[in-house]
Short mmCIF file of C-alpha atoms in Angstrom, two decimals:
data_model
loop_
_atom_site.label_atom_id
_atom_site.label_comp_id
_atom_site.label_asym_id
_atom_site.label_seq_id
_atom_site.Cartn_x
_atom_site.Cartn_y
_atom_site.Cartn_z
CA UNK A 9 1.24 13.98 4.78
CA UNK A 10 -1.52 12.83 7.11
CA UNK A 11 -3.96 9.97 6.63
CA UNK A 12 -7.21 9.40 8.52
CA UNK A 13 -8.55 5.84 8.54
CA UNK A 14 -12.31 6.30 8.91
CA UNK A 15 -14.53 3.60 10.38
CA UNK A 16 -18.33 3.67 10.14
CA UNK A 17 -20.85 2.08 12.49
CA UNK A 18 -22.99 -0.64 10.86
CA UNK A 19 -22.00 0.59 7.43
CA UNK A 20 -24.00 -1.54 4.99
CA UNK A 21 -27.24 -1.66 7.00
CA UNK A 22 -27.29 1.93 8.22
CA UNK A 23 -28.23 3.79 5.03
CA UNK A 24 -31.38 5.81 5.67
CA UNK A 25 -34.63 4.01 4.73
CA UNK A 26 -32.85 0.80 3.68
CA UNK A 27 -33.98 -2.29 5.55
CA UNK A 28 -31.44 -4.54 7.19
CA UNK A 29 -30.42 -7.41 4.91
CA UNK A 30 -31.59 -5.73 1.70
CA UNK A 31 -29.65 -7.00 -1.33
CA UNK A 32 -29.38 -3.43 -2.62
CA UNK A 33 -27.69 -2.20 0.56
CA UNK A 34 -24.07 -2.67 -0.66
CA UNK A 35 -24.69 -0.84 -3.95
CA UNK A 36 -26.62 1.95 -2.26
CA UNK A 37 -23.91 2.26 0.36
CA UNK A 38 -21.20 2.67 -2.29
CA UNK A 39 -23.22 5.40 -3.98
CA UNK A 40 -23.72 7.16 -0.65
CA UNK A 41 -20.01 6.94 0.23
CA UNK A 42 -19.00 8.40 -3.13
CA UNK A 43 -21.46 11.26 -2.70
CA UNK A 44 -20.31 11.99 0.86
CA UNK A 45 -16.61 11.94 -0.03
CA UNK A 46 -17.22 14.23 -3.00
CA UNK A 47 -18.82 16.70 -0.60
CA UNK A 48 -15.88 16.34 1.80
CA UNK A 49 -13.34 17.06 -0.94
CA UNK A 50 -15.28 20.12 -2.14
CA UNK A 51 -15.56 21.59 1.36
CA UNK A 52 -12.09 20.86 2.74
CA UNK A 53 -9.81 20.68 -0.31
CA UNK A 54 -8.14 17.62 1.21
CA UNK A 55 -5.64 15.45 -0.61
CA UNK A 56 -1.96 14.65 -1.00
CA UNK A 57 0.03 15.78 -4.03
CA UNK A 58 2.20 13.27 -5.88
CA UNK A 59 3.81 15.14 -8.71
CA UNK A 60 0.97 16.62 -10.74
CA UNK A 61 -1.51 14.13 -9.29
CA UNK A 62 -3.58 14.80 -6.19
CA UNK A 63 -4.95 11.79 -4.28
CA UNK A 64 -7.82 12.78 -2.01
CA UNK A 65 -9.05 9.48 -0.61
CA UNK A 66 -9.06 5.69 -0.84
CA UNK A 67 -12.28 3.71 -0.53
CA UNK A 68 -12.85 -0.04 -0.40
CA UNK A 69 -16.38 -0.90 0.76
CA UNK A 70 -16.69 0.80 4.17
CA UNK A 71 -12.92 1.23 4.67
CA UNK A 72 -12.07 4.81 3.74
CA UNK A 73 -8.84 6.79 4.01
CA UNK A 74 -8.73 10.58 3.76
CA UNK A 75 -5.42 12.30 2.94
CA UNK A 76 -4.34 15.81 3.85
CA UNK A 77 -1.14 17.83 3.81
CA UNK A 78 -1.85 19.75 7.03
CA UNK A 79 -3.60 19.10 10.32
CA UNK A 80 -6.09 21.92 9.78
CA UNK A 81 -7.25 20.49 6.45
CA UNK A 82 -7.56 17.00 7.93
CA UNK A 83 -9.72 18.23 10.83
CA UNK A 84 -11.86 20.18 8.38
CA UNK A 85 -12.31 17.05 6.25
CA UNK A 86 -13.32 14.91 9.23
CA UNK A 87 -15.84 17.49 10.39
CA UNK A 88 -17.28 17.71 6.88
CA UNK A 89 -17.52 13.92 6.74
CA UNK A 90 -19.37 13.86 10.05
CA UNK A 91 -21.90 16.48 8.92
CA UNK A 92 -22.49 15.12 5.41
CA UNK A 93 -22.92 11.50 6.57
CA UNK A 94 -25.61 12.31 9.13
CA UNK A 95 -28.55 12.87 6.70
CA UNK A 96 -27.87 9.47 5.11
CA UNK A 97 -27.92 7.62 8.41
CA UNK A 98 -24.16 7.00 8.42
CA UNK A 99 -22.29 7.54 11.68
CA UNK A 100 -18.54 7.74 12.15
CA UNK A 101 -17.04 5.53 14.87
CA UNK A 102 -14.50 7.91 16.39
CA UNK A 103 -13.16 5.21 18.69
CA UNK A 104 -12.03 3.09 15.72
CA UNK A 105 -11.02 6.01 13.50
CA UNK A 106 -7.24 6.56 13.56
CA UNK A 107 -4.78 9.10 12.18
CA UNK A 108 -1.31 8.42 10.81
CA UNK A 109 1.39 11.02 10.21
CA UNK A 110 3.98 10.56 7.46
CA UNK A 111 7.00 12.82 7.88
CA UNK A 112 7.58 15.49 10.52
CA UNK A 113 4.34 17.48 10.20
CA UNK A 114 3.52 17.01 13.89
CA UNK A 115 5.62 16.89 17.01
CA UNK A 116 6.26 13.43 18.44
CA UNK A 117 4.65 14.52 21.71
CA UNK A 118 1.27 14.92 19.99
CA UNK A 119 -0.71 11.74 20.66
CA UNK A 120 -4.16 12.63 19.31
CA UNK A 121 -6.11 14.90 16.98
CA UNK A 122 -9.20 16.75 18.18
CA UNK A 123 -12.13 16.80 15.75
CA UNK A 124 -15.92 16.98 16.23
CA UNK A 125 -15.47 17.03 19.98
CA UNK A 126 -13.56 13.73 19.94
CA UNK A 127 -9.90 12.82 20.39
CA UNK A 128 -8.63 10.67 17.51
CA UNK A 129 -5.56 8.57 18.30
CA UNK A 130 -2.38 8.95 16.25
CA UNK A 131 -0.69 5.65 15.42
CA UNK A 132 2.70 4.76 13.98
CA UNK A 133 1.29 1.66 12.29
CA UNK A 134 -2.21 0.79 11.13
CA UNK A 135 -3.57 -2.38 9.52
CA UNK A 136 -5.53 -1.38 6.43
CA UNK A 137 -7.20 -4.09 4.31
CA UNK A 138 -5.10 -6.73 6.05
CA UNK A 139 -1.71 -5.07 5.53
CA UNK A 140 0.23 -3.08 8.13
CA UNK A 141 1.05 0.46 6.97
CA UNK A 142 3.94 2.07 8.90
CA UNK A 143 4.59 5.79 8.99
CA UNK A 144 8.19 5.33 7.83
CA UNK A 145 6.92 4.07 4.47
CA UNK A 146 8.83 0.78 4.73
CA UNK A 147 7.65 -2.81 4.61
CA UNK A 148 9.80 -4.33 7.35
CA UNK A 149 7.05 -4.50 9.96
CA UNK A 150 4.54 -5.99 7.51
CA UNK A 151 7.01 -8.59 6.20
CA UNK A 152 7.95 -9.75 9.70
CA UNK A 153 4.27 -9.82 10.62
CA UNK A 154 3.45 -11.97 7.60
CA UNK A 155 6.29 -14.37 8.39
CA UNK A 156 4.94 -14.76 11.92
CA UNK A 157 1.40 -15.45 10.70
CA UNK A 158 2.63 -17.97 8.12
CA UNK A 159 4.74 -19.66 10.80
CA UNK A 160 1.57 -20.08 12.87
CA UNK A 161 -0.16 -21.73 9.90
CA UNK A 162 2.77 -24.14 9.54
CA UNK A 163 2.55 -25.09 13.21
CA UNK A 164 -1.23 -25.60 13.03
CA UNK A 165 -0.74 -28.16 10.24
CA UNK A 166 2.12 -29.97 11.95
CA UNK A 167 0.19 -32.87 13.46
CA UNK A 168 -2.42 -33.41 10.76
CA UNK A 169 -0.35 -32.80 7.61
CA UNK A 170 3.41 -32.57 7.99
CA UNK A 171 3.73 -35.60 10.31
CA UNK A 172 1.12 -37.66 8.51
CA UNK A 173 2.67 -40.85 7.09
CA UNK A 174 -0.16 -41.44 4.63
CA UNK A 175 0.56 -38.31 2.60
CA UNK A 176 3.42 -38.25 0.12
CA UNK A 177 5.87 -35.38 0.02
CA UNK A 178 4.49 -34.05 -3.25
CA UNK A 179 1.03 -33.70 -1.69
CA UNK A 180 2.49 -31.94 1.35
CA UNK A 181 4.33 -29.47 -0.87
CA UNK A 182 1.13 -28.75 -2.78
CA UNK A 183 -0.63 -28.10 0.54
CA UNK A 184 2.23 -25.80 1.55
CA UNK A 185 1.89 -23.81 -1.66
CA UNK A 186 -1.91 -23.64 -1.31
CA UNK A 187 -2.28 -22.81 2.40
CA UNK A 188 0.97 -21.26 3.64
CA UNK A 189 2.33 -19.29 0.67
CA UNK A 190 -0.88 -17.22 0.19
CA UNK A 191 -0.80 -16.22 3.86
CA UNK A 192 2.87 -15.28 3.67
CA UNK A 193 2.60 -13.26 0.46
CA UNK A 194 -0.67 -11.44 1.09
CA UNK A 195 -0.18 -7.90 -0.21
CA UNK A 196 3.40 -8.59 -1.34
CA UNK A 197 2.80 -6.61 -4.55
CA UNK A 198 3.40 -3.40 -2.59
CA UNK A 199 6.41 -4.54 -0.55
CA UNK A 200 9.74 -2.73 -0.77
CA UNK A 201 12.41 -5.30 0.03
CA UNK A 202 16.05 -4.86 0.95
CA UNK A 203 18.68 -7.58 1.26
CA UNK A 204 17.81 -8.41 4.86
CA UNK A 205 14.09 -8.83 4.21
CA UNK A 206 14.76 -10.96 1.13
CA UNK A 207 17.04 -13.17 3.18
CA UNK A 208 14.40 -13.58 5.91
CA UNK A 209 11.66 -14.46 3.43
CA UNK A 210 13.79 -17.03 1.61
CA UNK A 211 15.03 -18.47 4.90
CA UNK A 212 11.46 -19.03 6.06
CA UNK A 213 10.53 -20.76 2.80
CA UNK A 214 13.60 -23.01 2.87
CA UNK A 215 12.98 -23.87 6.52
CA UNK A 216 9.41 -24.92 5.73
CA UNK A 217 10.53 -27.06 2.78
CA UNK A 218 13.17 -28.81 4.89
CA UNK A 219 10.54 -29.48 7.53
CA UNK A 220 8.19 -30.99 4.95
CA UNK A 221 10.93 -33.11 3.38
CA UNK A 222 12.01 -34.40 6.80
CA UNK A 223 15.55 -33.03 6.76
CA UNK A 224 17.24 -32.31 10.08
CA UNK A 225 19.01 -29.07 10.86
CA UNK A 226 22.41 -30.80 10.70
CA UNK A 227 21.77 -32.49 7.33
CA UNK A 228 23.80 -30.88 4.58
CA UNK A 229 21.33 -29.80 1.92
CA UNK A 230 22.00 -26.81 -0.31
CA UNK A 231 19.14 -24.51 -1.21
CA UNK A 232 19.59 -25.24 -4.91
CA UNK A 233 19.25 -28.98 -4.36
CA UNK A 234 16.28 -28.44 -2.05
CA UNK A 235 14.50 -26.43 -4.74
CA UNK A 236 15.21 -29.08 -7.36
CA UNK A 237 13.82 -31.87 -5.19
CA UNK A 238 10.70 -29.92 -4.28
CA UNK A 239 10.27 -28.40 -7.77
CA UNK A 240 10.05 -24.95 -6.20
CA UNK A 241 11.94 -21.67 -6.29
CA UNK A 242 12.90 -18.94 -3.78
CA UNK A 243 9.94 -17.10 -2.30
CA UNK A 244 11.33 -13.74 -3.38
CA UNK A 245 11.09 -14.86 -7.01
CA UNK A 246 7.34 -15.27 -6.53
CA UNK A 247 7.22 -11.80 -4.96
CA UNK A 248 9.02 -10.28 -7.94
CA UNK A 249 6.70 -12.03 -10.38
CA UNK A 250 3.60 -10.75 -8.61
CA UNK A 251 4.98 -7.22 -8.47
CA UNK A 252 5.70 -7.31 -12.19
CA UNK A 253 2.21 -8.63 -12.89
CA UNK A 254 0.62 -5.80 -10.89
CA UNK A 255 2.83 -3.22 -12.57
CA UNK A 256 1.85 -4.62 -15.97
CA UNK A 257 -1.83 -4.19 -15.17
CA UNK A 258 -1.36 -0.62 -13.93
CA UNK A 259 0.92 0.32 -16.84
CA UNK A 260 -1.79 -0.69 -19.31
CA UNK A 261 -4.34 1.61 -17.69
CA UNK A 262 -5.17 4.87 -19.47
CA UNK A 263 -2.81 7.72 -18.65
CA UNK A 264 -5.69 9.59 -17.03
CA UNK A 265 -6.26 6.81 -14.50
CA UNK A 266 -5.16 7.87 -10.96
CA UNK A 267 -3.26 4.63 -10.28
CA UNK A 268 -1.34 4.93 -13.55
CA UNK A 269 -0.44 8.55 -12.78
CA UNK A 270 0.75 7.65 -9.27
CA UNK A 271 3.02 4.86 -10.52
CA UNK A 272 4.45 7.19 -13.18
CA UNK A 273 5.50 9.84 -10.65
CA UNK A 274 9.27 10.40 -10.52
CA UNK A 275 11.29 11.56 -7.54
CA UNK A 276 12.61 15.17 -7.52
CA UNK A 277 15.95 15.69 -9.24
CA UNK A 278 17.66 17.22 -6.21
CA UNK A 279 16.08 14.96 -3.61
CA UNK A 280 18.27 14.38 -0.57
CA UNK A 281 16.49 11.12 0.20
CA UNK A 282 18.01 7.93 -1.16
CA UNK A 283 15.33 6.73 -3.53
CA UNK A 284 15.01 4.99 -6.83
CA UNK A 285 12.62 4.66 -9.74
CA UNK A 286 10.44 1.73 -8.73
CA UNK A 287 9.72 0.96 -12.37
CA UNK A 288 13.43 0.39 -13.02
CA UNK A 289 13.62 -1.73 -9.87
CA UNK A 290 10.70 -3.94 -10.88
CA UNK A 291 11.67 -4.44 -14.51
CA UNK A 292 15.45 -4.31 -14.37
CA UNK A 293 16.69 -5.31 -10.93
CA UNK A 294 14.36 -8.14 -9.92
CA UNK A 295 15.58 -11.31 -11.59
CA UNK A 296 12.76 -13.83 -11.40
CA UNK A 297 14.89 -16.78 -12.36
CA UNK A 298 17.67 -16.11 -9.86
CA UNK A 299 18.28 -18.65 -7.10
CA UNK A 300 19.74 -16.06 -4.77
CA UNK A 301 17.96 -12.71 -5.25
CA UNK A 302 18.92 -11.45 -1.84
CA UNK A 303 22.61 -10.83 -2.40
CA UNK A 304 22.28 -7.09 -2.02
CA UNK A 305 23.56 -6.11 -5.47
CA UNK A 306 20.12 -4.82 -6.44
CA UNK A 307 19.62 -2.59 -3.43
CA UNK A 308 18.10 0.87 -4.08
CA UNK A 309 20.40 3.39 -5.74
CA UNK A 310 20.08 7.18 -5.97
CA UNK A 311 17.62 8.34 -8.61
CA UNK A 312 19.19 9.55 -11.84
CA UNK A 313 18.08 12.86 -13.37
CA UNK A 314 15.46 12.56 -16.13
CA UNK A 315 16.87 11.78 -19.52
CA UNK A 316 19.82 9.81 -18.18
CA UNK A 317 20.16 6.09 -17.85
CA UNK A 318 20.17 4.68 -14.31
CA UNK A 319 23.59 3.68 -12.95
#
């Protein structure tokens, strides 16, 4: 599968005959984008098949992603987008538009895709809506990136908050949960975590709590006691809770909704790839109340054939 991340120049203020700063510009832009992408889908037959569901594109404001199952279809879709957007005053920024390849559709030596007289760079990882998407389908790069960003937030508050003698520990912990945790867990609803990533996330949270409480590295303090004193829980428990909440919302959607149909897709029976039913993982394997969810006993298992209970 291939994905093209399309970037537009001056998106909201570039719709034809709409003045800059007009309050109707965002709504008119959304209508224009929907119309353009409908034309692109009709002309190129782009999209990626997930079971019986075909996902053609993703759109959030001016951030659009076009999917295709072959390079020829993707180039055709980009050329159709370029031609259909012109009459509306929308212009594609080819310098910021990137392509990502999932699987072995293209040779590793191919570094760019040629479309509309421009060379579009092929990337292994792309940050879409604030989250890093890697072509291997995993979350390791995004999790490590989030830990690094959250670590920077902790350091920026060191002098003014963590070392402040006029703030009690309870206030500092509330600040930690309000300013650091949201940065760390941005987009965690879509993470796929193994034992190593769970351990890293929990280790970062425990390290921050020890820093706030004033414990030294050589002070013996178990994680269970630390969580009792700070009235907190392992970070991975929060991740599991948020994933379950998102799944609950999607599961209650109508069966005709694209997001519901995507979540309901099952892996092939004779798949050679080690996979698992993510619904079973979310509901059965993730134990929200566990103090040590990263032991590895809930790692992905091979998918069972339909009609049989998972191992």
